[in-house]
mmCIF file of C-alpha atoms in Angstrom:
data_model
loop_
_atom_site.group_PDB
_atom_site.id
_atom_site.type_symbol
_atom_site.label_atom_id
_atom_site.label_comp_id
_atom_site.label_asym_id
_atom_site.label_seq_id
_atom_site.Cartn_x
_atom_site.Cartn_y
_atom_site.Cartn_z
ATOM 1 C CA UNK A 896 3.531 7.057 26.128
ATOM 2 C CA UNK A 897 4.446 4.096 24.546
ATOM 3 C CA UNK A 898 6.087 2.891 27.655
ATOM 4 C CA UNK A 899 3.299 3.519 29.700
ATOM 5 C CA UNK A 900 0.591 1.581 27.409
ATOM 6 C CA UNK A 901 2.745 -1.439 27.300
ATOM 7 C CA UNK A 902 3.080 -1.621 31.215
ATOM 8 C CA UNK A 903 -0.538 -1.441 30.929
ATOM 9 C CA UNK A 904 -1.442 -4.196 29.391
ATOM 10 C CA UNK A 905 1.235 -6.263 29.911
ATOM 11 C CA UNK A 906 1.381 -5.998 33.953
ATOM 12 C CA UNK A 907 -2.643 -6.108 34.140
ATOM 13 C CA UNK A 908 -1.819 -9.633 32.100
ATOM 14 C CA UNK A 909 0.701 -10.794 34.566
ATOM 15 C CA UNK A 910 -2.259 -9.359 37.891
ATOM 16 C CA UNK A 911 -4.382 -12.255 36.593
ATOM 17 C CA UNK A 912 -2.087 -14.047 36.193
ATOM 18 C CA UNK A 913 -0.652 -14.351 39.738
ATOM 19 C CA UNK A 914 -4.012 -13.741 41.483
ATOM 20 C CA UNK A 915 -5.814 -16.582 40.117
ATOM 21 C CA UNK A 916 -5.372 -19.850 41.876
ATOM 22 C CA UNK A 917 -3.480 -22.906 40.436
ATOM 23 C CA UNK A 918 -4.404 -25.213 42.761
ATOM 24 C CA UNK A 919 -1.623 -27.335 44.614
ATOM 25 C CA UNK A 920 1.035 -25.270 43.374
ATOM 26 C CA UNK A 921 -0.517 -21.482 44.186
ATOM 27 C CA UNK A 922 2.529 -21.426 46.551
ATOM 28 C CA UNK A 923 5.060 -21.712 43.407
ATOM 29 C CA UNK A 924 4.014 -19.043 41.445
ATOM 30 C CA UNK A 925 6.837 -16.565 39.886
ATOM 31 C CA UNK A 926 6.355 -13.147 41.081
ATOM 32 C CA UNK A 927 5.530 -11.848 37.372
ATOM 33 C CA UNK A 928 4.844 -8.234 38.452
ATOM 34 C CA UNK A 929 8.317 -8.015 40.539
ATOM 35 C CA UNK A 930 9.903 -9.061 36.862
ATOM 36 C CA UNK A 931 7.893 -6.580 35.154
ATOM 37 C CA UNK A 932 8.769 -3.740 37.939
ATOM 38 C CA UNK A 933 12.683 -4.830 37.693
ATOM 39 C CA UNK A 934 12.435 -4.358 33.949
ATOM 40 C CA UNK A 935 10.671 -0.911 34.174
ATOM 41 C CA UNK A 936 13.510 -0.113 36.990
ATOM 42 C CA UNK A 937 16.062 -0.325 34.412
ATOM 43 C CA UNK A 938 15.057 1.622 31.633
ATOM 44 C CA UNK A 939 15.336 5.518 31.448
ATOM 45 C CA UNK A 940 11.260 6.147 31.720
ATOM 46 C CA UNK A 941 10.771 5.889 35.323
ATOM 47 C CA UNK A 942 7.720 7.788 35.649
ATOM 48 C CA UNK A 943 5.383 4.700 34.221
ATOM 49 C CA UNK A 944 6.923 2.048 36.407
ATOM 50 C CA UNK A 945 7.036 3.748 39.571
ATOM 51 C CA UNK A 946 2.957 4.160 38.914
ATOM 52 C CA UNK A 947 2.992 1.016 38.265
ATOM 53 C CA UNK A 948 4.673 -0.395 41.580
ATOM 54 C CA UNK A 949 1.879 0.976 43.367
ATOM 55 C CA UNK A 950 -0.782 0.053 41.299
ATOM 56 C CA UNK A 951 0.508 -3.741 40.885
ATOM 57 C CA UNK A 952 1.038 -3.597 44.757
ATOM 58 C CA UNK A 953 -2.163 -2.674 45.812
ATOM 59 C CA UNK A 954 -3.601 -4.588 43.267
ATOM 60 C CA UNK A 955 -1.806 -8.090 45.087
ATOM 61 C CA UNK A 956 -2.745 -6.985 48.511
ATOM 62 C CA UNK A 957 -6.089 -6.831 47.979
ATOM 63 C CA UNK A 958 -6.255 -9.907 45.832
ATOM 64 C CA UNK A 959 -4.195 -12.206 48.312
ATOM 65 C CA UNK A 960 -5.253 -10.877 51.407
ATOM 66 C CA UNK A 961 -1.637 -9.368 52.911
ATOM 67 C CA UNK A 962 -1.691 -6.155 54.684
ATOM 68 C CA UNK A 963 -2.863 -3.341 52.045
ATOM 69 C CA UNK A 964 0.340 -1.329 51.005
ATOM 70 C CA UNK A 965 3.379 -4.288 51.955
ATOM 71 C CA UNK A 966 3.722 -5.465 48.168
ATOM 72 C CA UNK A 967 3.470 -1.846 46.988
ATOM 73 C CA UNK A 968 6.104 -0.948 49.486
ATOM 74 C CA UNK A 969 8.502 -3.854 48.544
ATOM 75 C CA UNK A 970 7.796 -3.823 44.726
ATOM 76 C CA UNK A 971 8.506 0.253 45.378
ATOM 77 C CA UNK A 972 12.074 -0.091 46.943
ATOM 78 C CA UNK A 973 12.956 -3.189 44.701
ATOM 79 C CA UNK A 974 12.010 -0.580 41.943
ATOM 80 C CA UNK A 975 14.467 2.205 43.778
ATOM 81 C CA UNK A 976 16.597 -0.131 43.941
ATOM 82 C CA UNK A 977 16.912 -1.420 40.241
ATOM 83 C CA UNK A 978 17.030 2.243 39.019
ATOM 84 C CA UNK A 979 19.732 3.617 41.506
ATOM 85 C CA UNK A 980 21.798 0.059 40.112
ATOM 86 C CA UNK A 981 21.091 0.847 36.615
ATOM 87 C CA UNK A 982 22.829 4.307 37.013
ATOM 88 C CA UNK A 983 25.517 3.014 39.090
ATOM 89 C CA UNK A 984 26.014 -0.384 36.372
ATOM 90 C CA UNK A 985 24.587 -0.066 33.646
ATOM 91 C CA UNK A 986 22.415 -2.669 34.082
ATOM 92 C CA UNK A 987 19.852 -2.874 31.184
ATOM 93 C CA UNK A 988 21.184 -6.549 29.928
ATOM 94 C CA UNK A 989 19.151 -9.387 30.810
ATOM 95 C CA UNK A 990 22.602 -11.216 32.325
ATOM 96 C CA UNK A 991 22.049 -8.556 34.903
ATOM 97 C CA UNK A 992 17.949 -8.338 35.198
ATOM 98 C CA UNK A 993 17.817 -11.933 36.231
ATOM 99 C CA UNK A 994 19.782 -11.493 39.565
ATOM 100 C CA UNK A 995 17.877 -8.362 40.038
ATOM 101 C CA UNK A 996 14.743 -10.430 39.845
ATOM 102 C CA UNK A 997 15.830 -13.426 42.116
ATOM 103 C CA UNK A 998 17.197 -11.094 44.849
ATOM 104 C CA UNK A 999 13.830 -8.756 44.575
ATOM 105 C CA UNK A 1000 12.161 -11.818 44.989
ATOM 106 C CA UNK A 1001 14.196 -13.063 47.867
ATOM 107 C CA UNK A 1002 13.391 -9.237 49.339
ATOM 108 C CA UNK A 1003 9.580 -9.122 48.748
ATOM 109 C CA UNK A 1004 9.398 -12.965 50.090
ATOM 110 C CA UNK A 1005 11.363 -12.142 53.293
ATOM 111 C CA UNK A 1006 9.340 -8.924 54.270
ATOM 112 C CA UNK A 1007 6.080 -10.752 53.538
ATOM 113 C CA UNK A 1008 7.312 -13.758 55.471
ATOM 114 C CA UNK A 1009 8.400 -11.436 58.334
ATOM 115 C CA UNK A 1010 5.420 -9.902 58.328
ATOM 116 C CA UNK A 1011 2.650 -13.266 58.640
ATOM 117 C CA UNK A 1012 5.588 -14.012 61.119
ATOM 118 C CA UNK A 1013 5.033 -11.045 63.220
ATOM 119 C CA UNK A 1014 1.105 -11.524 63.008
ATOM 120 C CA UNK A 1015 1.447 -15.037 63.715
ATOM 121 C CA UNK A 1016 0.057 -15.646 60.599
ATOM 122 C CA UNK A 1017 2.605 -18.247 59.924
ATOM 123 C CA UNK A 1018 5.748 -19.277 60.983
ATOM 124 C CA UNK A 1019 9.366 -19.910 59.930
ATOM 125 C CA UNK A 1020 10.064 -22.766 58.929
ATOM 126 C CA UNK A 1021 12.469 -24.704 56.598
ATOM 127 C CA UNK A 1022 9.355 -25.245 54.168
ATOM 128 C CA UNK A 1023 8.713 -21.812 54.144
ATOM 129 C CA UNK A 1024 12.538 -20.823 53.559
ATOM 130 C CA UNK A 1025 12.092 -23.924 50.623
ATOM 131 C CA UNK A 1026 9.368 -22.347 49.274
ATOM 132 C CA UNK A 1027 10.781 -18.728 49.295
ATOM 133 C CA UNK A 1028 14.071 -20.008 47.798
ATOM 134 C CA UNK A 1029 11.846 -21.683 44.973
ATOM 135 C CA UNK A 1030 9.704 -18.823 44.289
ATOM 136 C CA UNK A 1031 12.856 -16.662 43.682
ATOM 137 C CA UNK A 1032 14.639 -19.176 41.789
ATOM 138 C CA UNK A 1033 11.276 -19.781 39.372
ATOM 139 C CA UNK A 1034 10.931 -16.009 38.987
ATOM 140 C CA UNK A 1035 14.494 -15.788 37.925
ATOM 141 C CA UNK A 1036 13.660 -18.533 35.454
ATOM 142 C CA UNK A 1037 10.904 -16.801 33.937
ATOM 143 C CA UNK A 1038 12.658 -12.799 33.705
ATOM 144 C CA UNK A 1039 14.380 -14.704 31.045
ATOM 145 C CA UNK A 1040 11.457 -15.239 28.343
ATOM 146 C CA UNK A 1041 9.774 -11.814 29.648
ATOM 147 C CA UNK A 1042 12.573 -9.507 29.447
ATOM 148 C CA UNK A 1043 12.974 -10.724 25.991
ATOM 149 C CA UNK A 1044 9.687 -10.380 25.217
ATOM 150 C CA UNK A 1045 9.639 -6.967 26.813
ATOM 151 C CA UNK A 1046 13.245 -5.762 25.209
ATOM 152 C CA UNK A 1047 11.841 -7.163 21.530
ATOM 153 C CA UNK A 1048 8.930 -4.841 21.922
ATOM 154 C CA UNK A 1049 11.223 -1.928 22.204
ATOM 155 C CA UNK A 1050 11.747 0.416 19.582
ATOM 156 C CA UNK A 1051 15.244 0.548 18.505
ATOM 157 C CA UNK A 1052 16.992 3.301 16.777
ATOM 158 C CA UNK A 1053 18.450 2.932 13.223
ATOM 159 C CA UNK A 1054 22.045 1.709 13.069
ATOM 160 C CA UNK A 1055 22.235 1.045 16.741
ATOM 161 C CA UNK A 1056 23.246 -2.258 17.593
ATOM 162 C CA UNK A 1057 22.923 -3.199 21.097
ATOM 163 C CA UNK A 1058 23.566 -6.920 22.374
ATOM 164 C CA UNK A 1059 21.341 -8.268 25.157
ATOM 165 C CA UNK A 1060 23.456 -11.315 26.449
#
């Protein structure tokens, strides 16, 4: 339960966050609810996050005007994906979160470019490949502050001493 009510407040932060505009640099925005679902897709509760992919997703689609369902399909299998390397690696250290969170971010900014492609909504470009590689690279940048925010909030158990780095 716990969990669950910190995914609540702290990915409805990170919605307004990313759906209100910055002005000349909207299009550099870290994807702060595909760090937040990477996180969630490496801890044992699964239940909460997977909720959450959809909600989050649904929540961006209709806020930035992509096709309803794309970002809760991408944040789903980047989710999927996070848990099924988790079990296979271990992968609950934040050396191993941040690649997680640049190649989900490569993933959810190629399907959504692929996508305006195939609508001719916009087309590829090197700017648009610059500004997918610098979205990805910024939301790396950022899992590191928020997954330590996220892991401090974590209850520990007594005489367990687990290193992060």
């Amino acid at each position: 339960m716990k969990d669950f009510a910190k995914l609540i407040v702290f990915v409805y932060g990170m919605l307004i966050v990313q759906t209100v505009p910055t002005g000349a640099f909207s299009q550099f925005k870290p994807d702060l609810p595909l760090i937040a679902m990477v996180w969630a897709g490496t801890r044992p509760p699964r239940i909460a996050g997977a909720f959450f992919c959809l909600i989050a997703g649904l929540f961006i689609d209709s806020a930035s005007g992509t096709p309803l369902g794309l970002s809760a399909s991408v944040y789903g299998l980047v989710f999927i994906a996070c848990g099924y390397y988790n079990a296979v690696m271990r992968a609950d250290a934040l050396s191993s979160r941040v690649p997680l969170v640049f190649l989900g971010a490569m993933f959810s900014g190629s399907a959504l470019l692929l996508v305006r492609h195939y609508t001719n909504a916009a087309d590829v470009s090197f700017g648009a490949l610059f500004t997918l590689f610098t979205r990805a690279s910024l939301s790396a940048l950022c899992a590191v502050p928020v997954c330590v925010i996220l892991d401090a909030t974590e209850p520990k158990p007594i005489g367990v001493v687990r290193h992060r780095f």
